[in-house]
Coordinates of C-alpha atoms in Angstrom, one line a residue:
M22 CA 186.1 42.6 56.8
S23 CA 183.7 39.2 56.5
V24 CA 182.3 38.6 53.5
E25 CA 179.2 37.4 55.8
S26 CA 178.4 40.3 56.8
L27 CA 176.6 43.6 56.2
H28 CA 178.5 46.6 57.9
Y29 CA 176.6 49.9 57.8
Q30 CA 178.2 53.5 58.2
I31 CA 175.3 56.6 59.5
K32 CA 176.5 59.9 59.7
V33 CA 175.0 63.3 59.9
K34 CA 175.3 65.1 56.4
D35 CA 174.1 68.1 57.5
T36 CA 171.6 69.3 60.6
H37 CA 169.8 71.8 58.7
A38 CA 168.8 70.1 55.5
H39 CA 167.9 67.0 58.0
L40 CA 170.2 64.4 55.8
F41 CA 171.8 61.4 57.7
E42 CA 174.6 59.7 55.4
V43 CA 174.7 56.0 55.2
S44 CA 176.8 53.4 53.6
L45 CA 176.7 49.5 52.9
T46 CA 179.2 47.2 52.4
F47 CA 178.9 44.0 51.2
T48 CA 179.8 41.2 48.8
P49 CA 177.2 39.9 46.7
I50 CA 176.5 36.9 46.5
S51 CA 175.1 36.5 42.6
D52 CA 175.2 38.6 39.6
T53 CA 172.7 40.1 40.2
T54 CA 171.3 41.9 43.7
V55 CA 168.0 43.4 44.2
L56 CA 168.2 46.1 47.5
S57 CA 165.1 47.0 48.8
L58 CA 163.8 49.1 52.3
P59 CA 160.6 48.3 54.2
S60 CA 157.0 49.7 53.4
W61 CA 156.5 49.5 57.3
I62 CA 157.6 48.9 60.2
P63 CA 156.0 46.6 63.1
G64 CA 153.9 47.9 65.6
S65 CA 151.8 50.6 63.2
Y66 CA 150.6 48.9 60.8
L67 CA 150.2 51.5 57.5
I68 CA 152.2 51.5 54.4
R69 CA 155.0 54.1 55.3
D70 CA 156.7 54.1 52.7
F71 CA 160.2 55.2 53.5
A72 CA 162.0 54.3 50.4
K73 CA 160.5 57.9 49.7
N74 CA 163.4 59.6 51.6
I75 CA 166.2 58.4 50.7
I76 CA 168.3 60.8 47.4
Q77 CA 171.5 59.9 45.9
I78 CA 172.1 56.4 45.8
Q79 CA 174.7 54.5 44.0
I80 CA 177.2 51.7 44.3
T81 CA 180.9 52.0 43.3
D82 CA 183.0 48.8 43.6
S83 CA 186.0 47.1 45.3
N84 CA 188.2 49.6 42.7
Q85 CA 185.8 52.6 43.1
S86 CA 184.3 52.2 39.5
A87 CA 180.7 53.3 39.5
V88 CA 177.9 50.3 39.0
P89 CA 174.6 50.9 37.2
L90 CA 171.8 50.6 39.5
I91 CA 168.1 50.5 38.2
Q92 CA 165.4 51.5 40.5
L93 CA 162.5 48.6 39.9
D94 CA 159.7 50.3 41.8
K95 CA 159.4 52.1 45.3
N96 CA 161.4 50.5 47.1
H97 CA 163.9 48.0 44.6
W98 CA 166.6 48.7 43.3
Q99 CA 168.7 46.2 41.1
F100 CA 172.4 46.4 40.2
E101 CA 174.9 43.6 38.7
S102 CA 178.7 43.1 40.0
T103 CA 180.0 40.0 42.3
Q104 CA 183.1 42.4 43.6
T105 CA 182.4 43.7 46.9
V106 CA 180.2 46.9 46.5
T107 CA 179.7 50.1 48.8
V108 CA 176.4 51.6 48.1
C109 CA 175.9 54.9 49.4
Y110 CA 172.8 57.3 50.1
Q111 CA 171.2 60.0 52.1
V112 CA 168.3 59.7 53.7
Y113 CA 165.9 62.7 54.3
A114 CA 165.2 62.4 58.3
F115 CA 161.9 65.4 59.5
D116 CA 159.7 63.3 61.0
L117 CA 159.3 63.3 64.3
S118 CA 157.6 60.6 65.4
V119 CA 158.5 57.4 67.0
R120 CA 158.6 55.8 63.9
S121 CA 160.8 57.1 61.3
A122 CA 163.4 59.5 60.7
Y123 CA 164.6 62.9 63.1
L124 CA 167.8 65.2 62.5
D125 CA 167.5 69.0 63.7
Q126 CA 170.6 71.0 65.4
N127 CA 169.3 69.7 68.7
Q128 CA 168.9 65.3 68.2
G129 CA 168.9 63.2 65.8
F130 CA 166.9 59.5 65.8
F131 CA 166.2 57.4 63.0
N132 CA 164.6 53.0 62.8
G133 CA 166.4 51.4 61.1
T134 CA 163.3 50.3 59.1
S135 CA 163.6 53.3 57.9
V136 CA 167.1 54.6 56.4
F137 CA 168.5 50.6 56.6
L138 CA 169.1 49.2 52.9
C139 CA 169.3 45.3 52.8
P140 CA 170.4 43.3 50.0
Q141 CA 167.8 40.7 48.9
G142 CA 168.7 36.4 50.3
L143 CA 170.9 38.1 52.9
E144 CA 168.9 39.4 55.6
H145 CA 170.8 36.6 57.4
Y146 CA 173.8 38.0 57.3
C147 CA 175.5 39.7 60.5
C148 CA 174.7 43.4 60.9
E149 CA 177.5 46.5 61.6
L150 CA 176.3 49.5 62.4
N151 CA 179.3 52.3 62.6
V152 CA 178.2 55.2 64.0
I153 CA 180.6 58.3 63.1
E154 CA 180.5 61.5 65.4
N155 CA 180.1 64.8 64.3
P156 CA 182.8 67.1 65.2
H157 CA 179.9 70.0 64.9
T158 CA 178.0 68.5 67.7
P159 CA 181.1 67.3 70.4
T160 CA 177.8 66.4 73.2
W161 CA 176.2 64.2 71.9
K162 CA 176.0 60.1 73.0
V163 CA 174.0 57.4 71.3
A164 CA 171.0 55.7 72.9
T165 CA 170.2 52.5 72.0
S166 CA 169.6 48.7 73.1
L167 CA 171.8 47.4 70.6
K168 CA 174.8 45.7 71.3
T169 CA 178.0 47.4 72.0
E170 CA 181.1 47.4 73.8
H171 CA 180.7 51.0 74.6
L172 CA 178.0 52.1 75.8
Y173 CA 176.5 55.9 74.8
Q174 CA 179.4 56.2 72.7
F175 CA 179.7 56.5 68.9
G176 CA 181.2 53.6 67.3
L177 CA 180.6 49.6 66.6
Y178 CA 176.6 48.3 66.8
Q179 CA 176.3 44.8 65.5
A180 CA 173.3 42.5 65.2
Q181 CA 172.4 38.9 64.4
N182 CA 170.5 39.3 61.3
Y183 CA 169.1 42.2 59.7
D184 CA 165.1 41.6 61.4
E185 CA 167.3 42.1 65.0
F186 CA 169.3 44.5 63.7
I187 CA 166.3 47.5 62.4
D188 CA 164.6 45.9 65.5
H189 CA 167.0 49.0 67.8
P190 CA 166.3 52.0 67.1
F191 CA 168.8 55.0 68.1
I192 CA 168.6 58.4 69.7
L193 CA 171.7 60.8 68.9
G194 CA 171.7 64.1 71.0
D195 CA 173.0 65.7 75.0
F196 CA 169.6 63.6 76.3
D197 CA 169.5 63.0 80.4
L198 CA 170.3 59.5 81.1
H199 CA 169.8 57.7 84.8
S200 CA 169.2 53.7 85.7
F201 CA 168.1 51.2 87.5
Y202 CA 167.6 47.4 87.5
V203 CA 165.5 45.0 88.2
G204 CA 167.4 41.5 89.0
D205 CA 170.0 41.9 86.9
V206 CA 168.4 43.4 84.2
Q207 CA 170.2 47.2 83.4
H208 CA 167.3 49.5 82.6
D209 CA 168.5 52.9 80.8
V210 CA 165.9 55.7 80.6
V211 CA 166.7 58.2 78.4
L212 CA 164.9 62.0 78.2
M213 CA 166.2 63.8 74.8
G214 CA 164.8 67.6 74.8
K215 CA 164.2 70.2 77.3
H216 CA 162.6 68.5 80.6
Y217 CA 162.6 69.8 84.2
C218 CA 161.2 65.5 85.2
D219 CA 162.1 64.4 88.8
M220 CA 164.9 61.5 87.4
A221 CA 165.1 59.6 90.1
R222 CA 160.7 59.6 91.3
L223 CA 160.2 58.2 86.9
C224 CA 163.0 55.4 88.0
D225 CA 161.7 54.3 91.3
D226 CA 158.4 54.5 89.9
L227 CA 159.4 52.7 86.5
Q228 CA 161.1 50.3 88.2
A229 CA 157.4 49.1 90.3
I230 CA 156.2 48.1 87.3
C231 CA 158.6 47.0 85.6
Q232 CA 159.5 44.4 88.6
T233 CA 155.2 43.6 88.4
Q234 CA 155.1 43.0 85.2
I235 CA 158.5 40.7 84.5
G236 CA 156.9 38.7 88.1
F237 CA 153.2 38.4 86.1
F238 CA 154.6 36.3 83.8
N239 CA 157.3 34.3 85.9
D240 CA 159.7 34.0 83.8
D241 CA 163.3 35.3 82.9
A242 CA 162.8 38.5 81.5
P243 CA 163.1 38.4 77.9
F244 CA 165.5 41.1 76.8
T245 CA 168.6 40.0 75.0
N246 CA 171.9 41.1 76.1
K247 CA 169.7 41.4 80.1
R248 CA 169.2 46.0 79.7
Y249 CA 166.4 47.4 77.9
V250 CA 165.8 51.0 77.3
F251 CA 163.4 53.7 77.6
M252 CA 164.0 56.4 75.0
T253 CA 161.4 59.4 75.3
L254 CA 161.4 62.0 72.6
V255 CA 160.1 65.2 75.1
T256 CA 157.9 67.9 73.4
Q257 CA 155.2 70.1 73.8
S258 CA 152.7 68.5 72.9
G259 CA 153.3 65.3 71.2
Y260 CA 152.3 61.8 72.2
G261 CA 152.6 58.1 71.0
G262 CA 155.1 55.3 72.1
L263 CA 156.5 52.0 69.8
E264 CA 157.6 49.1 71.3
H265 CA 160.6 46.9 69.9
R266 CA 163.3 44.5 70.9
D267 CA 165.8 45.5 74.4
S268 CA 163.2 48.7 73.8
T269 CA 160.8 51.1 73.5
V270 CA 160.4 54.9 71.6
L271 CA 157.4 57.1 73.2
M272 CA 157.9 60.8 72.9
C273 CA 155.5 62.4 75.7
P274 CA 154.5 66.2 76.4
R275 CA 156.6 67.6 79.3
N276 CA 154.3 68.5 81.4
D277 CA 153.6 65.0 81.8
L278 CA 156.5 64.3 83.5
P279 CA 157.0 64.0 87.3
R280 CA 158.8 67.9 88.2
I281 CA 161.3 68.4 91.1
G282 CA 159.8 69.3 94.1
E283 CA 156.1 67.8 93.9
D284 CA 154.2 66.0 96.2
K285 CA 155.8 62.0 95.4
Q286 CA 152.6 60.8 97.0
T287 CA 150.4 61.9 94.1
I288 CA 149.9 60.9 90.9
S289 CA 148.3 63.8 88.3
D290 CA 146.4 62.5 85.6
E291 CA 149.4 63.8 83.3
Y292 CA 151.9 61.6 84.6
L293 CA 150.1 58.8 84.8
N294 CA 149.2 59.1 81.0
Y295 CA 152.6 58.4 80.9
L296 CA 153.2 56.0 83.3
T297 CA 150.8 54.3 81.5
L298 CA 152.1 54.8 78.4
C299 CA 155.4 53.7 79.3
S300 CA 153.3 50.4 80.9
H301 CA 151.9 49.7 77.6
E302 CA 155.4 49.5 76.2
Y303 CA 156.7 47.3 78.6
F304 CA 153.8 44.7 78.4
H305 CA 154.1 44.9 74.7
N306 CA 157.9 42.8 75.6
W307 CA 155.5 39.3 76.5
N308 CA 152.6 40.3 74.0
V309 CA 153.6 41.3 70.7
K310 CA 157.3 41.2 70.4
R311 CA 157.2 37.1 71.5
I312 CA 153.5 36.3 72.0
K313 CA 152.4 37.6 68.2
P314 CA 150.2 37.3 65.2
K315 CA 150.6 34.3 62.8
A316 CA 150.6 36.8 60.2
F317 CA 153.7 38.7 62.0
A318 CA 155.9 35.2 62.2
P319 CA 158.2 36.5 60.3
Y320 CA 157.5 40.1 58.8
Q321 CA 157.3 41.1 56.0
L322 CA 157.6 44.4 55.8
D323 CA 157.1 45.2 51.8
K324 CA 153.5 44.3 52.4
E325 CA 150.9 44.6 54.2
S326 CA 150.1 41.8 57.3
Y327 CA 146.7 41.0 57.5
T328 CA 145.6 39.7 60.8
T329 CA 142.0 39.8 62.4
Q330 CA 143.9 39.2 65.8
L331 CA 144.9 43.1 67.2
W332 CA 141.8 43.2 69.0
A333 CA 144.1 40.6 71.8
F334 CA 147.5 42.1 71.3
E335 CA 146.7 45.4 72.1
G336 CA 143.1 45.2 73.5
F337 CA 144.8 42.9 76.2
T338 CA 148.4 45.3 76.4
S339 CA 146.0 48.4 77.3
Y340 CA 143.6 46.7 79.4
Y341 CA 146.7 46.1 81.4
E342 CA 148.3 49.0 81.0
A343 CA 147.3 50.5 84.6
L344 CA 146.3 47.2 86.0
M345 CA 150.2 46.9 86.3
V346 CA 150.4 50.9 87.8
A347 CA 148.2 49.6 90.2
R348 CA 149.7 46.3 91.2
A349 CA 152.8 48.1 91.1
G350 CA 151.4 50.1 93.9
L351 CA 151.8 53.6 92.3
I352 CA 148.0 54.0 92.3
D353 CA 144.7 52.3 94.2
S354 CA 142.1 50.1 93.1
Q355 CA 139.4 53.1 93.0
R356 CA 142.3 55.1 90.5
F357 CA 142.6 52.5 88.5
I358 CA 138.4 51.8 87.9
K359 CA 137.9 55.2 86.7
Y360 CA 140.7 55.6 84.4
L361 CA 138.9 52.1 83.2
A362 CA 135.8 54.4 82.7
Q363 CA 138.1 57.7 80.7
T364 CA 138.9 54.1 78.8
L365 CA 135.6 53.1 78.5
T366 CA 133.8 55.8 77.6
R367 CA 135.9 56.8 74.1
V368 CA 134.5 53.5 73.3
F369 CA 131.3 54.0 74.4
R370 CA 131.8 57.5 72.1
T371 CA 132.1 56.2 69.3
Q372 CA 129.6 55.5 66.8
G373 CA 131.2 53.8 64.6
R374 CA 131.1 50.8 67.2
F375 CA 127.7 49.9 65.4
S376 CA 129.2 50.0 62.0
Q377 CA 132.0 48.1 62.6
S378 CA 133.5 44.2 64.2
L379 CA 136.5 44.1 65.8
S380 CA 138.1 42.1 64.0
D381 CA 137.0 43.6 61.0
S382 CA 138.5 46.6 63.0
S383 CA 142.1 44.8 63.5
F384 CA 141.9 43.1 59.6
N385 CA 141.2 46.7 58.1
A386 CA 144.1 48.9 60.8
W387 CA 146.5 49.3 57.0
T388 CA 143.9 51.5 55.7
K389 CA 141.2 52.4 57.9
F390 CA 142.2 53.0 61.9
Y391 CA 145.1 54.0 60.4
Q392 CA 144.2 56.7 57.9
Q393 CA 141.5 57.8 60.3
D394 CA 138.8 60.7 57.9
A395 CA 136.4 63.6 59.7
N396 CA 134.4 60.7 59.4
A397 CA 135.7 58.4 61.7
N398 CA 134.9 58.6 64.7
N399 CA 131.2 57.8 62.5
A400 CA 132.2 55.2 60.7
I401 CA 135.5 52.3 62.5
V402 CA 136.0 51.4 66.3
S403 CA 139.7 51.4 67.8
Y404 CA 140.9 47.8 68.7
Y405 CA 143.0 49.5 71.4
T406 CA 140.0 50.4 73.1
K407 CA 137.4 48.0 72.4
G408 CA 139.9 45.6 72.6
A409 CA 140.7 47.0 76.0
Y410 CA 136.8 46.8 76.6
I411 CA 136.8 43.1 75.7
A412 CA 139.5 42.1 77.6
L413 CA 137.4 43.8 81.2
A414 CA 134.7 41.8 80.1
L415 CA 136.3 38.5 79.0
D416 CA 139.0 38.8 82.5
L417 CA 135.2 39.4 84.5
I418 CA 134.1 36.0 82.8
L419 CA 136.7 33.8 83.3
R420 CA 136.9 35.3 86.7
E421 CA 133.3 34.3 87.4
N422 CA 134.8 29.8 86.5
Q423 CA 137.5 30.4 88.4
S424 CA 140.3 31.3 86.5
S425 CA 141.6 34.9 85.3
L426 CA 143.1 36.9 82.0
D427 CA 146.2 36.2 84.0
A428 CA 146.3 33.2 83.8
L429 CA 145.6 33.3 79.6
M430 CA 148.5 35.8 79.4
Q431 CA 151.2 33.0 81.1
L432 CA 149.2 30.1 79.3
L433 CA 150.3 32.3 75.9
W434 CA 153.6 33.1 77.1
D435 CA 154.0 29.2 77.5
K436 CA 153.3 28.6 74.2
Y437 CA 154.4 30.7 71.9
K438 CA 156.6 33.3 73.4
D439 CA 159.4 31.3 71.0
G440 CA 157.5 33.7 68.2
S441 CA 155.8 31.3 66.5
G442 CA 152.8 33.4 65.9
V443 CA 149.7 32.5 67.4
P444 CA 146.9 31.3 65.3
E445 CA 143.7 32.7 64.3
G446 CA 141.6 31.2 66.6
E447 CA 143.5 30.1 69.0
I448 CA 143.1 33.0 71.5
E449 CA 139.8 32.5 71.9
L450 CA 140.0 28.6 71.7
L451 CA 142.2 28.4 75.3
A452 CA 140.4 31.1 76.8
G453 CA 137.0 28.4 76.2
Q454 CA 139.4 25.6 77.8
L455 CA 140.4 27.9 80.6
A456 CA 136.8 28.5 81.8
G457 CA 135.6 25.2 81.3
I458 CA 132.8 26.8 78.9
D459 CA 131.6 27.6 75.4
L460 CA 132.1 31.1 74.7
T461 CA 131.6 30.9 71.2
N462 CA 128.0 33.4 71.7
F463 CA 130.5 35.6 73.6
F464 CA 133.5 35.4 71.3
D465 CA 130.5 36.2 68.5
Q466 CA 129.4 39.3 69.9
A467 CA 132.2 40.3 71.1
L468 CA 134.6 39.9 68.0
N469 CA 132.3 39.7 65.1
G470 CA 128.8 42.0 66.2
T471 CA 128.5 45.4 66.6
Q472 CA 126.6 45.6 70.1
D473 CA 127.8 46.1 73.1
I474 CA 128.9 43.7 76.0
D475 CA 126.2 44.2 79.3
L476 CA 129.4 44.9 81.6
F477 CA 126.5 45.8 84.2
P478 CA 126.2 41.6 85.4
L479 CA 130.1 41.6 85.1
L480 CA 131.7 44.8 87.3
A481 CA 128.6 44.0 89.8
Q482 CA 130.4 40.9 90.9
M483 CA 134.1 42.1 90.9
G484 CA 132.4 45.0 93.8
V485 CA 131.4 47.8 91.3
K486 CA 128.6 49.5 89.8
F487 CA 128.4 50.0 85.6
G488 CA 126.6 54.0 84.7
L489 CA 126.2 55.8 81.6
G490 CA 125.5 59.8 82.1
N491 CA 125.5 63.1 80.1
V492 CA 128.0 66.3 80.1
S493 CA 128.0 68.9 78.0
S494 CA 132.0 68.8 76.9
L495 CA 133.8 65.9 75.2
S496 CA 136.4 67.0 77.0
K497 CA 134.6 65.2 80.8
L498 CA 135.9 61.8 80.2
G499 CA 133.7 60.7 83.3
G500 CA 135.5 58.7 85.9
H501 CA 133.0 58.5 88.8
K502 CA 129.5 59.2 88.8
A503 CA 130.7 61.9 91.1
N504 CA 132.9 63.1 88.1
L505 CA 129.5 63.8 85.8
D506 CA 127.6 67.1 85.2
G507 CA 124.8 65.9 87.3
N508 CA 122.0 67.7 85.5
E509 CA 122.1 67.9 81.9
K510 CA 123.3 70.2 79.6
A511 CA 123.1 71.2 75.6
F512 CA 125.7 69.6 74.1
I513 CA 127.7 70.5 70.6
G514 CA 127.7 67.1 69.1
A515 CA 131.5 68.2 67.2
R516 CA 134.7 67.8 68.5
L517 CA 136.0 71.1 68.2
A518 CA 139.6 72.8 67.9
P519 CA 141.4 76.8 68.0
H520 CA 141.2 78.3 65.5
P521 CA 141.7 82.2 65.8
W522 CA 138.5 83.2 64.5
G523 CA 137.4 81.0 66.7
A524 CA 136.5 77.0 66.9
K525 CA 136.9 74.4 63.9
V526 CA 134.7 71.8 64.0
V527 CA 137.0 68.3 63.5
F528 CA 134.3 65.8 63.2
V529 CA 130.2 65.4 63.5
E530 CA 128.9 63.0 65.4
N531 CA 126.1 61.2 64.0
N532 CA 122.0 62.6 65.2
G533 CA 123.5 65.2 67.8
A534 CA 123.3 69.0 67.7
A535 CA 125.7 69.6 65.1
Y536 CA 124.8 66.9 62.8
K537 CA 121.2 68.2 62.7
A538 CA 122.5 72.5 62.5
G539 CA 124.0 70.9 59.2
L540 CA 128.3 71.0 60.4
A541 CA 130.6 69.4 58.9
S542 CA 134.5 69.0 59.6
G543 CA 136.4 71.4 58.8
D544 CA 133.9 74.6 59.3
I545 CA 135.0 77.2 61.6
I546 CA 132.0 78.8 64.0
I547 CA 132.6 82.1 64.9
A548 CA 129.3 83.1 66.4
L549 CA 126.2 82.1 69.0
D550 CA 123.6 83.9 69.0
N551 CA 125.1 86.5 67.3
L552 CA 127.7 86.8 69.7
K553 CA 132.0 85.8 69.3
V554 CA 132.8 81.9 70.7
S555 CA 135.5 80.1 70.8
D556 CA 136.9 76.6 71.2
K557 CA 137.2 77.4 75.8
T558 CA 133.4 79.5 75.2
I559 CA 130.8 77.8 73.5
E560 CA 129.8 74.8 74.9
K561 CA 128.9 77.4 78.0
E562 CA 127.4 79.6 76.0
L563 CA 125.3 77.0 74.7
S564 CA 125.0 75.9 77.8
K565 CA 122.4 79.0 79.2
F566 CA 120.0 77.9 76.5
P567 CA 117.3 76.2 77.4
L568 CA 117.2 73.0 76.2
G569 CA 114.3 72.1 73.4
T570 CA 114.9 75.3 71.6
K571 CA 117.2 76.7 68.5
V572 CA 120.0 78.6 68.5
S573 CA 121.5 81.0 65.7
I574 CA 125.4 79.9 64.9
H575 CA 127.5 81.5 62.4
A576 CA 129.8 79.7 60.8
F577 CA 132.1 79.7 57.4
R578 CA 132.7 77.2 55.4
D579 CA 135.0 77.5 52.3
S580 CA 135.1 80.9 53.7
E581 CA 131.3 81.2 52.9
L582 CA 129.6 82.2 55.7
F583 CA 126.5 80.5 56.3
E584 CA 123.8 81.5 59.2
M585 CA 122.1 77.3 60.6
Q586 CA 120.0 77.0 63.9
L587 CA 121.8 74.8 66.3
P588 CA 119.3 72.4 68.3
T589 CA 120.2 72.1 72.1
I590 CA 119.6 68.8 72.8
T591 CA 121.6 66.6 75.2
S592 CA 124.4 64.4 74.5
T593 CA 123.5 60.3 74.5
N594 CA 124.5 58.7 78.0
H595 CA 127.6 58.0 76.6
T596 CA 130.5 58.6 79.3
V597 CA 131.0 56.0 81.6
W598 CA 131.2 55.7 86.1
L599 CA 132.6 53.4 87.9
D600 CA 131.9 53.8 91.2
V601 CA 132.7 50.8 94.2
L602 CA 130.0 48.5 95.6
N603 CA 132.4 46.7 97.6
Q604 CA 136.2 46.9 98.2
D605 CA 137.6 44.2 99.1
L606 CA 135.8 42.4 96.0
L607 CA 137.7 45.6 93.7
D608 CA 141.0 45.3 95.3
K609 CA 140.8 41.4 94.9
W610 CA 140.2 41.9 91.6
V611 CA 142.6 44.9 90.8
L612 CA 145.9 44.1 92.5
T613 CA 146.1 40.2 92.6
S614 CA 147.2 38.4 90.2
N615 CA 146.2 35.5 89.3

């Protein structure tokens, strides 16, 4: 055993109790050693306190003698010994998400940040991990992008240091696996969970997206071992993604995946959601994993790392997610602007954009964006969606001045692909240099202000007409003008969820009908005009009443029934539509990388 190595082992302890067992063997470099576990995972900006899931931790030395262990705080433990020691502990794993760890009879999953302790001062040591096969799950395989001599098998995996080690998640289970190549880079597609996916079609489509993105940056693919892994946890309704070096973990509803026998020339909205999710996380291989905020170089995973730049790293990526799908030839430019309109609609339906600036949204992601409450829609704005809005505006301004956001991304890659980190204000400075004009006022309004950027003249120059309209339901996200209702209908001004008694209020839009009636988040609506309603029927029933009147509505709050008067008013103009004025100009913008 190498002295300058950290030797880990992980095995399934109990699938019914959702327990992994982890051990770490190493030789201390001083009399006193402190062990720590990260408190958050890169790409998800919330203190998650993974150490809360560690149980039964103990240490023995090379003589098999117990070594006293003192817990210093929530995620640090201290012991004294100069002999080689083995730390053994169990991890409770029952968080079915892309961020933590999960284990049951059907599958196992873990991020290194959730399960692997590290001795402070030894983060530079090589890390070896032995993944032990469980005799009770003989058909399980291992999926990860971490270096190994035996792909998809139990056994030994290696990393050059702890930072690399914890950035390669693992899936254990009886998953489906297909592969494709882009140049000399192997791309593996792993689907864990019951599905009906046309894997051949999925691989063809992902190959086109990956080829487009690698070509976009005009450089070698930035993958350590010439291999990249798309790992998808297939669920009934879960959704999300998290970027890692050389891999991504995704979660999607099984109905988002393409089915065998479907028309391959048609991409459903659900499948497009999955493809754009894959595209988003793949684009992060350049924009976040290599080009990153200075505050993340290096990551400090025991505490918050504040930056005002997430608008660019997540917002730019959100802008490119569908653009790359279009440039890969999977959707046309009109489908792209429909998708873009729906992204913009999410911004225009967020009244919090008038209360929180984009820079503040980024800086306070730790306490606001990742810890949203019932008032979030009225108080905060997403640096994903509004960041994409600003990326669009900036791209169109740059194109007016013989440049583009493409050129800015390629310049950032050339300057910061070494991972040194982009200083605050650098992106704004480089954009101004590319445009050849002073963009100070634009960025001040876009990043520090709370007023909307006027997209109408910017889009018109690209052959697209921008407009805002009314809808009767928040489920209608807009797109083209024809997607709107076409006439004014009463709008409840609240997001509703199913409830056995009727409809549960999730959030109330300031100054909307529900707000004016006095409804609040958590209320259970049971009747409109003394007739039973549900979340599926209330909007249709409300639309039957003439505008400018009031309708009685009954709801429970904390088990107490009360009646209110709901005004019949329309929505504000907060649904975006984009229509084509000049197809040639639109195609030149969307389909051509500059």
